[in-house]
XYZ file of N, CA and C in Angstrom:
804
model
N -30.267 -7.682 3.694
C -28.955 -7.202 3.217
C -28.611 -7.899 1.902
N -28.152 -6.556 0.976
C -28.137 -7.816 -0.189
C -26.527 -8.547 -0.045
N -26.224 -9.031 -1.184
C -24.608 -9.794 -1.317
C -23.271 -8.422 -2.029
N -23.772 -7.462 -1.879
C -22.960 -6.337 -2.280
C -22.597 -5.894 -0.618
N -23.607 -5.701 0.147
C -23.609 -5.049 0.900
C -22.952 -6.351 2.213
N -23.254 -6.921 1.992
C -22.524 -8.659 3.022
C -21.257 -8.570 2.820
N -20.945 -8.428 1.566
C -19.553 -8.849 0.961
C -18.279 -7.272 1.729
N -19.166 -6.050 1.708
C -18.660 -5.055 2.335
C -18.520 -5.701 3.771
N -19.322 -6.024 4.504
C -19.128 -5.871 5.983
C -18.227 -6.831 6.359
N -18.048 -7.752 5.127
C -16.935 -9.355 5.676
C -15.818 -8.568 5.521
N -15.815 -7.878 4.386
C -14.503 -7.307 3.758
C -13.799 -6.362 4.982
N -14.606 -5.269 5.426
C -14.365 -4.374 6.533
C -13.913 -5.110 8.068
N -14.652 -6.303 7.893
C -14.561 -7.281 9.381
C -12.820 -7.878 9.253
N -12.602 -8.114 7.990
C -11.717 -9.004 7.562
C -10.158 -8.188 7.264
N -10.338 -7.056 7.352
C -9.222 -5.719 7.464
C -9.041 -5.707 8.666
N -10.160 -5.102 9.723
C -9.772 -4.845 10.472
C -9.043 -6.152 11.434
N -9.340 -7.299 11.550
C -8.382 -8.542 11.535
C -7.499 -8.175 11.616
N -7.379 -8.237 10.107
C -5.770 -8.425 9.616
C -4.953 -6.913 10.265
N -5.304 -6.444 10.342
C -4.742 -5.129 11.562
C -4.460 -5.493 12.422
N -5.317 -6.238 13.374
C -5.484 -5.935 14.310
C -4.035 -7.142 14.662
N -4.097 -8.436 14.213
C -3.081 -9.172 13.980
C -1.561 -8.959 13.864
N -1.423 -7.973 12.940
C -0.321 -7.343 12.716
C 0.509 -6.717 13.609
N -0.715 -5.427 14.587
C -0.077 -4.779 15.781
C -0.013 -5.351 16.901
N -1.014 -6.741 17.250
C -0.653 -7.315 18.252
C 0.499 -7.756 18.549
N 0.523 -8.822 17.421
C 1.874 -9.453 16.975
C 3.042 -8.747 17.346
N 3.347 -7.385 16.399
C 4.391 -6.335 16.666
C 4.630 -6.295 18.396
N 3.824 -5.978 18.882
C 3.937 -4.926 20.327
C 4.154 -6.267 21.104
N 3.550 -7.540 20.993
C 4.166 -9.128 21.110
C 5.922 -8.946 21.242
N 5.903 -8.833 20.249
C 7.659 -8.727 19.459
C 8.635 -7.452 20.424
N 8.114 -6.289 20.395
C 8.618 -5.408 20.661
C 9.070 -5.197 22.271
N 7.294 -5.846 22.777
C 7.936 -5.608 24.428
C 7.956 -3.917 24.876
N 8.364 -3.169 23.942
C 8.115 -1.740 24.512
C 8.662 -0.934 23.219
N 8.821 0.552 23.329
C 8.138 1.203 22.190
C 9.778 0.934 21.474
N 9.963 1.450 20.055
C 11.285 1.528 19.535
C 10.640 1.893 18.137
N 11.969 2.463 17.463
C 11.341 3.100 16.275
C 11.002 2.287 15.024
N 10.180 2.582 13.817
C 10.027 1.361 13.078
C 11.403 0.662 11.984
N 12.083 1.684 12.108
C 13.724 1.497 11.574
C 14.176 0.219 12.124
N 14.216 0.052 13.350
C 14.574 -0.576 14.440
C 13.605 -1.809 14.021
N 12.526 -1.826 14.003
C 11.653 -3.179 14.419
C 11.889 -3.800 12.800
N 12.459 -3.142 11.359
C 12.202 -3.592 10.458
C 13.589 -3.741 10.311
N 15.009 -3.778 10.093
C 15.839 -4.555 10.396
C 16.174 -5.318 11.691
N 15.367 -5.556 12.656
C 16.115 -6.601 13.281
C 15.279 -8.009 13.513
N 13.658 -7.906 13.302
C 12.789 -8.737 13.201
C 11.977 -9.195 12.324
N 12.004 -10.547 11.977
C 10.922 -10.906 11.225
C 9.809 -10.105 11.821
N 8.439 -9.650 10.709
C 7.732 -8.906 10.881
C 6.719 -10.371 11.191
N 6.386 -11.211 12.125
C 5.297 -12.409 12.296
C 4.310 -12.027 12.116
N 3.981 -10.014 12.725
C 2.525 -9.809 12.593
C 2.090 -9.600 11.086
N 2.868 -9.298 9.916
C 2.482 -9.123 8.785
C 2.432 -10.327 8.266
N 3.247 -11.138 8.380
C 2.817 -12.597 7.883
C 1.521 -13.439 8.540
N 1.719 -13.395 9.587
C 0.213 -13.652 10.357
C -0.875 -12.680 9.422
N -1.093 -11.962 9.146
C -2.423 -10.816 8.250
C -2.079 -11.609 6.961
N -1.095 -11.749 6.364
C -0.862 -12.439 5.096
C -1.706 -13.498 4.864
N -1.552 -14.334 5.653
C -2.039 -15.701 5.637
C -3.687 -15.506 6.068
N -3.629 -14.771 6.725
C -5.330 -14.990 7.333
C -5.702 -14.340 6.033
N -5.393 -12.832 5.353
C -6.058 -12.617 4.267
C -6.337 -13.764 3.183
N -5.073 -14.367 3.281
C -4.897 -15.602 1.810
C -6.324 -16.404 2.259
N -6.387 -17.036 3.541
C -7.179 -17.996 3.576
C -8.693 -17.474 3.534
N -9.311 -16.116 3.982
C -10.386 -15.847 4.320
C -10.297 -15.498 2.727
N -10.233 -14.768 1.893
C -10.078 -14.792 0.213
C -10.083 -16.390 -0.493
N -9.774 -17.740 0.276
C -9.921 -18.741 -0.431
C -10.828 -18.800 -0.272
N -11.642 -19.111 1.322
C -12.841 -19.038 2.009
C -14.187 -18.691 1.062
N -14.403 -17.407 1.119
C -15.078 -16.349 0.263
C -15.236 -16.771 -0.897
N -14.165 -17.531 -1.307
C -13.894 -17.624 -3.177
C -14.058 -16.305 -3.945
N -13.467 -15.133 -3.886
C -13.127 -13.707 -4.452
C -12.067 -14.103 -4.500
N -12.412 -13.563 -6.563
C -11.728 -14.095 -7.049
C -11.282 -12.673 -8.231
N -11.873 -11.483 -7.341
C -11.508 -10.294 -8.061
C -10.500 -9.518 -7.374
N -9.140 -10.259 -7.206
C -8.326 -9.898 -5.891
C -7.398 -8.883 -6.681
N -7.286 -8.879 -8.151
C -6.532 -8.409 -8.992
C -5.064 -9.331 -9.655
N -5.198 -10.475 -8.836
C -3.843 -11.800 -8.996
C -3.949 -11.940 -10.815
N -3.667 -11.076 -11.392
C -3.441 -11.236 -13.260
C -2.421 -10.779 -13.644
N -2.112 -11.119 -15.235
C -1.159 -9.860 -15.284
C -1.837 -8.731 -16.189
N -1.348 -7.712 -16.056
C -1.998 -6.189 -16.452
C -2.284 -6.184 -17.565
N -3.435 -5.627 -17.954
C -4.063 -5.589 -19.219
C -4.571 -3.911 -19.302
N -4.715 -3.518 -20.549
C -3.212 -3.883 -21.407
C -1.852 -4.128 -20.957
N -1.056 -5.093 -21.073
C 0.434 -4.976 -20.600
C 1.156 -3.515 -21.065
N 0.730 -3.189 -21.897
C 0.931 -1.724 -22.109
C 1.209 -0.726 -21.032
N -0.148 -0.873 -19.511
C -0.171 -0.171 -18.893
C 0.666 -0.251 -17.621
N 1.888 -1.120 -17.926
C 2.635 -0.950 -16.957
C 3.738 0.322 -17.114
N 3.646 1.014 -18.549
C 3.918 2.009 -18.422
C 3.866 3.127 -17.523
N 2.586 3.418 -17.263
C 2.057 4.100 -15.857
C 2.895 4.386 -14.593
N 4.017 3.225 -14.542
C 4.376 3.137 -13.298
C 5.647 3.584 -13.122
N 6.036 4.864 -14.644
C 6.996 5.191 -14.806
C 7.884 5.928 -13.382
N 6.484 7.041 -13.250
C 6.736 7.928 -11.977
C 7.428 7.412 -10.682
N 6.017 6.246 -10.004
C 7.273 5.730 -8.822
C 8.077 4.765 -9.217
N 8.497 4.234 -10.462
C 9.691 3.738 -10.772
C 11.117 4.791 -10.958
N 10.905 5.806 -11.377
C 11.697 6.378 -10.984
C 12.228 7.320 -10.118
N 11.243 7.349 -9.001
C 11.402 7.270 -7.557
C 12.321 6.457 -7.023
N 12.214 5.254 -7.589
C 12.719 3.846 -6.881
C 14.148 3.911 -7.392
N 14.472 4.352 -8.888
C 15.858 4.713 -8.960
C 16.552 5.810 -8.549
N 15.764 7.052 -8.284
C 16.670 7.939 -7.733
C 17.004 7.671 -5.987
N 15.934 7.003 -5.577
C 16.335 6.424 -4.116
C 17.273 5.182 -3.782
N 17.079 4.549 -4.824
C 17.851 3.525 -4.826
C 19.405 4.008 -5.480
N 19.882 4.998 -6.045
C 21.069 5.420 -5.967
C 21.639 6.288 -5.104
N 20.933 6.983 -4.509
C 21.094 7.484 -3.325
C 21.714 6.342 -2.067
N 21.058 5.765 -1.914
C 21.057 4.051 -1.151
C 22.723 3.509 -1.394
N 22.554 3.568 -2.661
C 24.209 2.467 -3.098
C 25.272 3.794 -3.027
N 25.186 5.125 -3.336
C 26.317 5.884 -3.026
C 26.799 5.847 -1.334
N 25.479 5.692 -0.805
C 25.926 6.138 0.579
C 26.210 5.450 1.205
N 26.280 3.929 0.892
C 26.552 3.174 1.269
C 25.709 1.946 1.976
N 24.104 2.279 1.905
C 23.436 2.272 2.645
C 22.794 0.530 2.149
N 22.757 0.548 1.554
C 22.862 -1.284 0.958
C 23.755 -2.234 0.931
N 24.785 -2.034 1.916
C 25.745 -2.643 2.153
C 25.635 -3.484 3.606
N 24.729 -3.460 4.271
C 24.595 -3.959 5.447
C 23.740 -4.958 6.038
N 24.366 -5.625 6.975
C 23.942 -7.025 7.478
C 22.355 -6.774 7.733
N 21.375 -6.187 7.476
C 20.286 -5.803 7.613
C 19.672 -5.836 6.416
N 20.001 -5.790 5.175
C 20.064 -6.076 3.554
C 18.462 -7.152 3.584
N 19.033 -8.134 4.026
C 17.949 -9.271 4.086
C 16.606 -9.593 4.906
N 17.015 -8.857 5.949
C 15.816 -8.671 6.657
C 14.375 -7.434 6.520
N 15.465 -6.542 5.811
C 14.618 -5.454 5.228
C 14.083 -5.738 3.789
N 14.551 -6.628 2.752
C 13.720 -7.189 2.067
C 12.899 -8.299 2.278
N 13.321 -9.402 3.419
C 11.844 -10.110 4.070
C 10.990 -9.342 4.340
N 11.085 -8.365 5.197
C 9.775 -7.620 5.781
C 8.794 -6.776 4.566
N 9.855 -6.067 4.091
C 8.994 -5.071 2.989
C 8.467 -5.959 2.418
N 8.786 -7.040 1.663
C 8.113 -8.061 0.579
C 7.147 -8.544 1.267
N 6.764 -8.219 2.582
C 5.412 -9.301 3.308
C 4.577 -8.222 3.241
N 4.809 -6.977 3.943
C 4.328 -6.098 3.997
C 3.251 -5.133 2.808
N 4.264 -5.537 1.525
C 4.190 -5.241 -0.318
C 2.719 -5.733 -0.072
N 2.996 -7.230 -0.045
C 2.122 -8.206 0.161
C 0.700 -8.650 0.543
N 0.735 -7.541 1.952
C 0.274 -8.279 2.940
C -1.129 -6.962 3.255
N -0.580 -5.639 2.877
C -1.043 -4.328 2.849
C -1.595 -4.549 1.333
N -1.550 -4.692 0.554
C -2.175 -4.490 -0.946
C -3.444 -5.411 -1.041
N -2.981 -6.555 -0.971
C -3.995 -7.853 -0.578
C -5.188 -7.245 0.330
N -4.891 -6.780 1.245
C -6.057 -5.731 2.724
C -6.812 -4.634 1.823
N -6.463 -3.886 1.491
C -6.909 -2.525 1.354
C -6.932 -2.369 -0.482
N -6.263 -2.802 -1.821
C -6.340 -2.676 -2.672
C -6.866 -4.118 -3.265
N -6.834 -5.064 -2.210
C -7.213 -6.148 -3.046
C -8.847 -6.364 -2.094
N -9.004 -6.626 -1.138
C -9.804 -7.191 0.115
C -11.010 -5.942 -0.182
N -10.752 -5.243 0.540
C -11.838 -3.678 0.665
C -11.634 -3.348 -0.707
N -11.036 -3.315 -1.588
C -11.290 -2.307 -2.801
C -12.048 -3.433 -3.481
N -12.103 -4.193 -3.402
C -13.146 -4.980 -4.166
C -14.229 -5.624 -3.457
N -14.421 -4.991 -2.675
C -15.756 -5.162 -2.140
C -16.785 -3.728 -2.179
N -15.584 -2.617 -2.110
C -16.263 -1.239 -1.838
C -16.892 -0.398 -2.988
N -16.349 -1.091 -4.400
C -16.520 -0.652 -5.934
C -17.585 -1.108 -6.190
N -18.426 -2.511 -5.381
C -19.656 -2.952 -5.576
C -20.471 -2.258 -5.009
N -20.537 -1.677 -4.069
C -21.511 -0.748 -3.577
C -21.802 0.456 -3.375
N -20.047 1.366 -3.902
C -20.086 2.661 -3.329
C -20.061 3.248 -4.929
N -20.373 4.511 -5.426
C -19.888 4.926 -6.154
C -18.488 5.210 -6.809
N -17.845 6.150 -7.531
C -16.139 5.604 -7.978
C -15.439 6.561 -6.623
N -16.151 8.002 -6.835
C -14.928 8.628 -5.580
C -15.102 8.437 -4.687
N -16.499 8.233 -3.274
C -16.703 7.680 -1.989
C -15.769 6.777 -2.145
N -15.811 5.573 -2.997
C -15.262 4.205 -2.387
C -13.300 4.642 -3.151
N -13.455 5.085 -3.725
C -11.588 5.652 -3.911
C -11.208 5.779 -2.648
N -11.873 7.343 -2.072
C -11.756 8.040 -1.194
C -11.341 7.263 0.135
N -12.737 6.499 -0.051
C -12.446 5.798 1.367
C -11.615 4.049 1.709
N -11.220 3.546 0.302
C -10.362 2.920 0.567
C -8.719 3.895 0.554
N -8.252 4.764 0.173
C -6.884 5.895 0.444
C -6.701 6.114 1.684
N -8.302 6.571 2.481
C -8.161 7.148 3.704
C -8.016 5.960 4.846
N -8.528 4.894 3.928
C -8.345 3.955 5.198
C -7.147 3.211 5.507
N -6.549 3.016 4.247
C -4.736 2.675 3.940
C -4.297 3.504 4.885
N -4.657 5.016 4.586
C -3.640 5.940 5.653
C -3.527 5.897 7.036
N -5.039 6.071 7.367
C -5.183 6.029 8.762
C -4.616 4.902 9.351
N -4.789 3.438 9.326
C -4.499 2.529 9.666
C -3.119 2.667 10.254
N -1.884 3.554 9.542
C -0.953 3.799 10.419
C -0.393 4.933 11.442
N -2.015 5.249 11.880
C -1.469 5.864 13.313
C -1.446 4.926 14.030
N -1.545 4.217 14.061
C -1.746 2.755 14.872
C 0.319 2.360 15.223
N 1.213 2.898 14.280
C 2.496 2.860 14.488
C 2.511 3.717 15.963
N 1.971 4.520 16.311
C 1.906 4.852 17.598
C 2.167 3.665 18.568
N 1.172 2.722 18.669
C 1.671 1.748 19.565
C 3.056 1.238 19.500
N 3.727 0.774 18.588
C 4.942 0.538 18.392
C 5.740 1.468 18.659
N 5.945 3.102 18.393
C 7.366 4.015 18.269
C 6.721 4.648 19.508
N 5.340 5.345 20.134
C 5.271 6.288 20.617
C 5.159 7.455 20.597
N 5.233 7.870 19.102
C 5.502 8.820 18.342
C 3.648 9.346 17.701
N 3.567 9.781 18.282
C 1.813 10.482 17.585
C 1.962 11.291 16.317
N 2.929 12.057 16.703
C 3.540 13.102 15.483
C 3.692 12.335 14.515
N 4.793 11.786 14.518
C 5.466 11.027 13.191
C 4.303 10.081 12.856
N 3.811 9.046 13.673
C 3.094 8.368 13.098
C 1.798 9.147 12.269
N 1.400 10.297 12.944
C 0.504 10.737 11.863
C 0.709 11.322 10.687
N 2.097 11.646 10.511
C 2.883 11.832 9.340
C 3.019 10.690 8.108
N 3.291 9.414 9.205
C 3.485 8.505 8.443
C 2.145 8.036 7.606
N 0.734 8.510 8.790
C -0.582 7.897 7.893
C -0.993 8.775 6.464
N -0.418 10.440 6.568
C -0.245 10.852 5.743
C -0.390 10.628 4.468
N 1.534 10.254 4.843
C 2.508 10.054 3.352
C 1.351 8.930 2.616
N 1.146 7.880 3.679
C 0.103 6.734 3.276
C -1.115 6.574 2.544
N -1.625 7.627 2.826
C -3.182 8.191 2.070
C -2.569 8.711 0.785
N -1.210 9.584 0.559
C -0.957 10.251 -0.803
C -0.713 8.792 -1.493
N 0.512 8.162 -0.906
C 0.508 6.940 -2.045
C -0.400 6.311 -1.859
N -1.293 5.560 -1.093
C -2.601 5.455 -1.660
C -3.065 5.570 -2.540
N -3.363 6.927 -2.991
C -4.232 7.389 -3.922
C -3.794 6.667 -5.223
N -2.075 6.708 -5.532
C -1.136 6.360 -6.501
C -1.228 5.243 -6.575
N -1.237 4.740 -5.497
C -1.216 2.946 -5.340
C -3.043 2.498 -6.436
N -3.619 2.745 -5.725
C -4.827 2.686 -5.961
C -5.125 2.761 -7.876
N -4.842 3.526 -7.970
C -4.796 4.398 -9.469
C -4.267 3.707 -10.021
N -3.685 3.300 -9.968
C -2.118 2.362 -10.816
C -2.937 0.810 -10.625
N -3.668 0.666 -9.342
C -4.331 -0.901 -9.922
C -5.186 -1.126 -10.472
N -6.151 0.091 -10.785
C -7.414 0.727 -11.183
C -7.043 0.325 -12.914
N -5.862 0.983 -13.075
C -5.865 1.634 -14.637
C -4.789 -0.267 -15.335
N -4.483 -0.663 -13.987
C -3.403 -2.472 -15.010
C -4.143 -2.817 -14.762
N -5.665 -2.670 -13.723
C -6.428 -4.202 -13.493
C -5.824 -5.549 -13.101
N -4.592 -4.938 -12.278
C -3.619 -6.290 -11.734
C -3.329 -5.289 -10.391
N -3.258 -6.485 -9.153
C -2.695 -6.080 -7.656
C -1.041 -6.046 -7.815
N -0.897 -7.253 -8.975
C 0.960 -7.349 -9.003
C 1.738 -6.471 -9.107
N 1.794 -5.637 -10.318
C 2.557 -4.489 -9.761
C 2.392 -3.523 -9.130
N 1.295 -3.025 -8.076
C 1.500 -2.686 -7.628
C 2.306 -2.734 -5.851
N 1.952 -4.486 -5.733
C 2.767 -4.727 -4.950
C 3.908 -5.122 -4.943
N 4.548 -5.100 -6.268
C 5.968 -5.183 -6.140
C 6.697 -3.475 -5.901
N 5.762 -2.905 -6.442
C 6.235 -0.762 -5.981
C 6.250 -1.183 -4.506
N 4.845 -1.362 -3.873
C 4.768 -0.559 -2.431
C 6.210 -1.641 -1.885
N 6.752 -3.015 -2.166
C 7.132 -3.563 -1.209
C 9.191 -2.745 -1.845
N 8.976 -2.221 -3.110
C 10.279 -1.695 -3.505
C 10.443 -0.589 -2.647
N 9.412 0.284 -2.797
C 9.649 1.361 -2.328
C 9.681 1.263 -0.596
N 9.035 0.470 0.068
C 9.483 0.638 1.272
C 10.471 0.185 1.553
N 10.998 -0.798 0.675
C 12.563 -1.624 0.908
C 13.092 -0.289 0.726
N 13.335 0.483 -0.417
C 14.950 1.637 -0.415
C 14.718 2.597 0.625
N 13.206 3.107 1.022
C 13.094 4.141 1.939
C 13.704 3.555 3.582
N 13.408 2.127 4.019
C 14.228 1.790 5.436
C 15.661 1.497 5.123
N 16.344 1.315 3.558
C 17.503 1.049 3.706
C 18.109 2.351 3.717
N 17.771 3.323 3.133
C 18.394 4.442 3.219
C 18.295 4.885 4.704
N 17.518 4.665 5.606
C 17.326 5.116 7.075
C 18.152 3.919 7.952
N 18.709 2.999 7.051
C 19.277 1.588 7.914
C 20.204 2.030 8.803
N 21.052 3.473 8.918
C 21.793 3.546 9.823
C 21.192 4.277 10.898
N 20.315 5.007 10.923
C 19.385 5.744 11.771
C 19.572 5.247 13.117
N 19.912 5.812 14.213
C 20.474 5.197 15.884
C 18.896 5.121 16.319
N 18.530 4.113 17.245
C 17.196 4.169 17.364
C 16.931 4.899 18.476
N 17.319 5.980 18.905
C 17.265 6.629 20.390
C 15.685 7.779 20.198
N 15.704 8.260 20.904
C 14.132 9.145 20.583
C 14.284 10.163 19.357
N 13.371 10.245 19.041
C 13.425 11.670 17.735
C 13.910 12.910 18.834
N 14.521 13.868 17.756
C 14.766 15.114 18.428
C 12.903 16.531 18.062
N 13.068 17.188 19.340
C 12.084 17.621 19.258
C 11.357 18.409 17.885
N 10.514 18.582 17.135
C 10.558 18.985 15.997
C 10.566 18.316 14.354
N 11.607 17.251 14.771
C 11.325 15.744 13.908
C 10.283 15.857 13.112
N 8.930 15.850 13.549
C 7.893 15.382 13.003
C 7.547 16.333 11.667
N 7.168 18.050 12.274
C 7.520 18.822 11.632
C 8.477 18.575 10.350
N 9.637 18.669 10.216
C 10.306 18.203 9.306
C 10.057 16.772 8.366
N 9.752 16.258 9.162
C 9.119 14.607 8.538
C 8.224 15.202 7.252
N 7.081 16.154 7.565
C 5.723 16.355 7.301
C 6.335 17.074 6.083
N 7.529 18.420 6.178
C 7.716 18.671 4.922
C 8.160 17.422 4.088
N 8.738 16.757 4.540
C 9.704 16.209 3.497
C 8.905 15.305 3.033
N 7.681 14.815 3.834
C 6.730 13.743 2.955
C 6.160 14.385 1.827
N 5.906 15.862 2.231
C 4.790 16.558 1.273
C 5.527 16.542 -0.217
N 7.047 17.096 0.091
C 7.695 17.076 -1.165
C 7.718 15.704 -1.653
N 8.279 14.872 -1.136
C 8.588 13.458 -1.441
C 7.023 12.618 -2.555
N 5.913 12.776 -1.483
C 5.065 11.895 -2.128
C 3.758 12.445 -2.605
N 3.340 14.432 -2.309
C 2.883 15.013 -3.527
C 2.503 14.642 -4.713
N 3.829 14.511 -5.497
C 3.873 14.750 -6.792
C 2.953 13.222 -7.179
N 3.265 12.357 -6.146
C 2.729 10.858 -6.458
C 1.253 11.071 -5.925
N 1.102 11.562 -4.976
C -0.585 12.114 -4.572
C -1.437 12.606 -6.278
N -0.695 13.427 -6.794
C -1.135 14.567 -8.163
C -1.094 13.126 -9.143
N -0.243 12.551 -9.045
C 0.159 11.671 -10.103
C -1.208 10.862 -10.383
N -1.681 10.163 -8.937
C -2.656 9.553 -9.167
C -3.869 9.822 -9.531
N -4.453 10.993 -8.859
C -5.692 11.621 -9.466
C -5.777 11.689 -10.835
N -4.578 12.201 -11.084
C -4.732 12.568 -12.586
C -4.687 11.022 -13.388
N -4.272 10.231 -13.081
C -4.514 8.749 -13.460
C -6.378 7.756 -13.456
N -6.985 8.855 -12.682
C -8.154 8.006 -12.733
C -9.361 9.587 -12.480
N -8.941 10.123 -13.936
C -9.401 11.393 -14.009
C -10.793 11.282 -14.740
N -10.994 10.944 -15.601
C -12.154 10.207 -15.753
C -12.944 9.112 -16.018
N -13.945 8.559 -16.843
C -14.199 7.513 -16.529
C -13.963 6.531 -17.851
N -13.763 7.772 -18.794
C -13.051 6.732 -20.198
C -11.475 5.918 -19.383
N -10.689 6.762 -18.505
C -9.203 6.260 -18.212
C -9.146 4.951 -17.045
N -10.339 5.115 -16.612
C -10.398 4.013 -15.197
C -11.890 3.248 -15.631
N -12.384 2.474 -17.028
C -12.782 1.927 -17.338
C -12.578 0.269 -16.762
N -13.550 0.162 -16.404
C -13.883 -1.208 -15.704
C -13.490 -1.738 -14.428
N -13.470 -0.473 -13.945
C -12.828 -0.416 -12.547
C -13.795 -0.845 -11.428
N -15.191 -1.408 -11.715
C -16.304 -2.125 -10.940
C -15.617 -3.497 -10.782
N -15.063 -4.097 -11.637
C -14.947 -5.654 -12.059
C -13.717 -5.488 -13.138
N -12.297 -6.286 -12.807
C -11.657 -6.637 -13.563
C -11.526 -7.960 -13.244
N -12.201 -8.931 -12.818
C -12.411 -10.199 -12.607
C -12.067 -10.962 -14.000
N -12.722 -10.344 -15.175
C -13.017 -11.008 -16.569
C -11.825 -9.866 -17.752
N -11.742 -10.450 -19.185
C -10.585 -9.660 -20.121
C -11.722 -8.607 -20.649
N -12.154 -7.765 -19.793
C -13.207 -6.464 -20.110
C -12.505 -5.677 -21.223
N -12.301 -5.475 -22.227
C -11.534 -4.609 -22.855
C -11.356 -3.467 -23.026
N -10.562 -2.867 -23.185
C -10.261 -0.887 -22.545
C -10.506 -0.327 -23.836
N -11.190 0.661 -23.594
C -11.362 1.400 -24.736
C -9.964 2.250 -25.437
N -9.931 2.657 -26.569
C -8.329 3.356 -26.823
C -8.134 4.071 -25.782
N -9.048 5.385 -25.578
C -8.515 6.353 -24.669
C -7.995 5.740 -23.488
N -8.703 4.679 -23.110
C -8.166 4.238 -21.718
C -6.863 3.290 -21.556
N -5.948 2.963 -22.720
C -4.895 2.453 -22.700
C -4.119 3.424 -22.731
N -4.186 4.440 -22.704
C -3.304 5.899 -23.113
C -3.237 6.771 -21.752
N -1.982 7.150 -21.442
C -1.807 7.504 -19.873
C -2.252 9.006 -19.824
C-alpha cells in the first residue's frame, strides 16, 4: 500500500470516529428521540466537541499539515463567498424582524453551531478532502467527499426519528457541500469556509428557535424537500460552476505551499 493510499484509509477510519462520537454522545444526551431544534438550543453539543478534539489530535498525530488552517490566497478570493453571504443576510434579517434573535437560546445556538462550523469542516473538507485529492481524480474525489458530508446526516434519524426529514436534511447537505467544498477549493483556506457553515447554521436554528418540539405534522418532510431545493439549489449551481474547470480550481491537489493561481483562476 503506498502512503497516498494509507493516508486514505486513516483518513476514512478517522471520519468515521469522529461520527461515530458525535451520535453516541448525542443519543448519550438525549435519552430518547426529540427534534434537532430542541437538542441545539438546550444542550451543549459534547458529541461535536468530543469529534473536535479527536480530529485536532489525530491531525497533530499524522502531522497533516494540508488541513487548509491559512488565510485565502488570493485574499481576493474571498469574494466568492458573496452568494452564501448573502444568504446569511437575507436570513439573518428575517431572524431580527421576527424576533427570532432575541432569545435566551441566543448563546447556546452559537456554542453549538461554532463547534459544529468547526468540527464538520475539519472531518470532511479538511480530514477526507485531503487525503482523497491524493489518490482520486478531481470529480470521483469531489463527488465523494459532497456525498459523504450528506449522507452522514441520515444518521439524525437516531436523534429525531424522523427518516423523512433526516433524509432531507442529508440532502440539503450534499448541495452545500458541493458549495462548501468549491469555496475551499478556489481560497485554499478551511477558514472561511467554516465560519459560513457555522453562520449559516447559527441563523437557520435561530429562525426555527421557536419551533414547539412535538412531532412533525404528517407531510412535513415533503415540504421540507421543496423548500431545501429552493433554498440551497442555487448554492448546489453556485458551486459547480465555481470549480468548472481546471484553470479555476488550480492547485486543488496541494494547497499546503503559496502555489500561485494563474489570472484566470483568481477571477470568479
Amino acid at each position: 500500500m503506498n502512503a497516498a493510499n494509507k493516508r486514505l484509509g486513516i483518513a476514512l477510519l478517522t471520519v468515521a470516529v469522529s461520527v461515530t462520537l458525535t451520535m453516541w454522545i448525542a443519543t448519550l444526551q438525549t435519552q430518547s428521540t426529540m427534534s434537532l431544534q430542541e437538542m441545539v438550543t438546550r444542550h451543549p453539543a459534547w458529541g461535536v466537541a468530543s469529534a473536535a478534539l479527536f480530529l485536532m489530535l489525530v491531525t497533530w498525530i499524522m502531522g497533516w499539515r494540508d488541513m487548509g488552517f491559512k488565510r485565502p490566497e488570493p485574499m481576493s478570493s474571498l469574494g466568492l463567498l458573496w452568494l452564501p453571504a448573502l444568504y446569511l443576510v437575507v436570513l439573518g434579517t428575517i431572524g431580527v424582524l421576527t424576533g427570532r434573535f432575541h432569545t435566551a437560546a441566543m448563546l447556546m445556538v452559537l456554542l453549538n453551531t461554532a463547534m459544529v462550523g468547526f468540527s464538520e469542516e475539519l472531518a470532511f473538507r479538511g480530514v477526507l478532502w485531503g487525503a482523497v485529492r491524493k489518490t482520486l481524480p478531481f470529480w470521483p474525489g469531489f463527488l465523494l467527499v459532497s456525498l459523504a458530508f450528506g449522507s452522514v446526516h441520515i444518521l439524525n434519524t437516531l436523534i429525531t426519528g424522523e427518516f423523512g426529514a433526516a433524509g432531507v436534511q442529508a440532502l440539503n447537505a450534499f448541495m452545500s457541500g458541493v458549495a462548501y467544498l468549491a469555496i475551499r477549493i478556489r481560497t485554499r483556506s478551511i477558514i472561511p469556509i467554516m465560519v459560513i457553515h457555522a453562520a449559516w447554521d447559527f441563523v437557520v436554528f435561530m429562525i426555527g428557535s421557536g419551533a414547539q418540539g412535538a412531532a412533525p405534522e404528517p407531510g412535513l418532510w415533503q415540504q421540507q424537500l421543496l423548500g431545501g431545493l429552493a433554498l440551497v439549489g442555487p448554492l448546489f449551481i453556485y458551486g459547480l460552476w465555481l470549480v468548472r474547470n481546471e484553470r479555476v480550481r488550480a492547485g486543488w491537489r496541494d494547497d499546503s505551499f503559496n502555489a500561485p493561481f494563474s489570472s484566470a483562476g483568481e477571477k470568479a
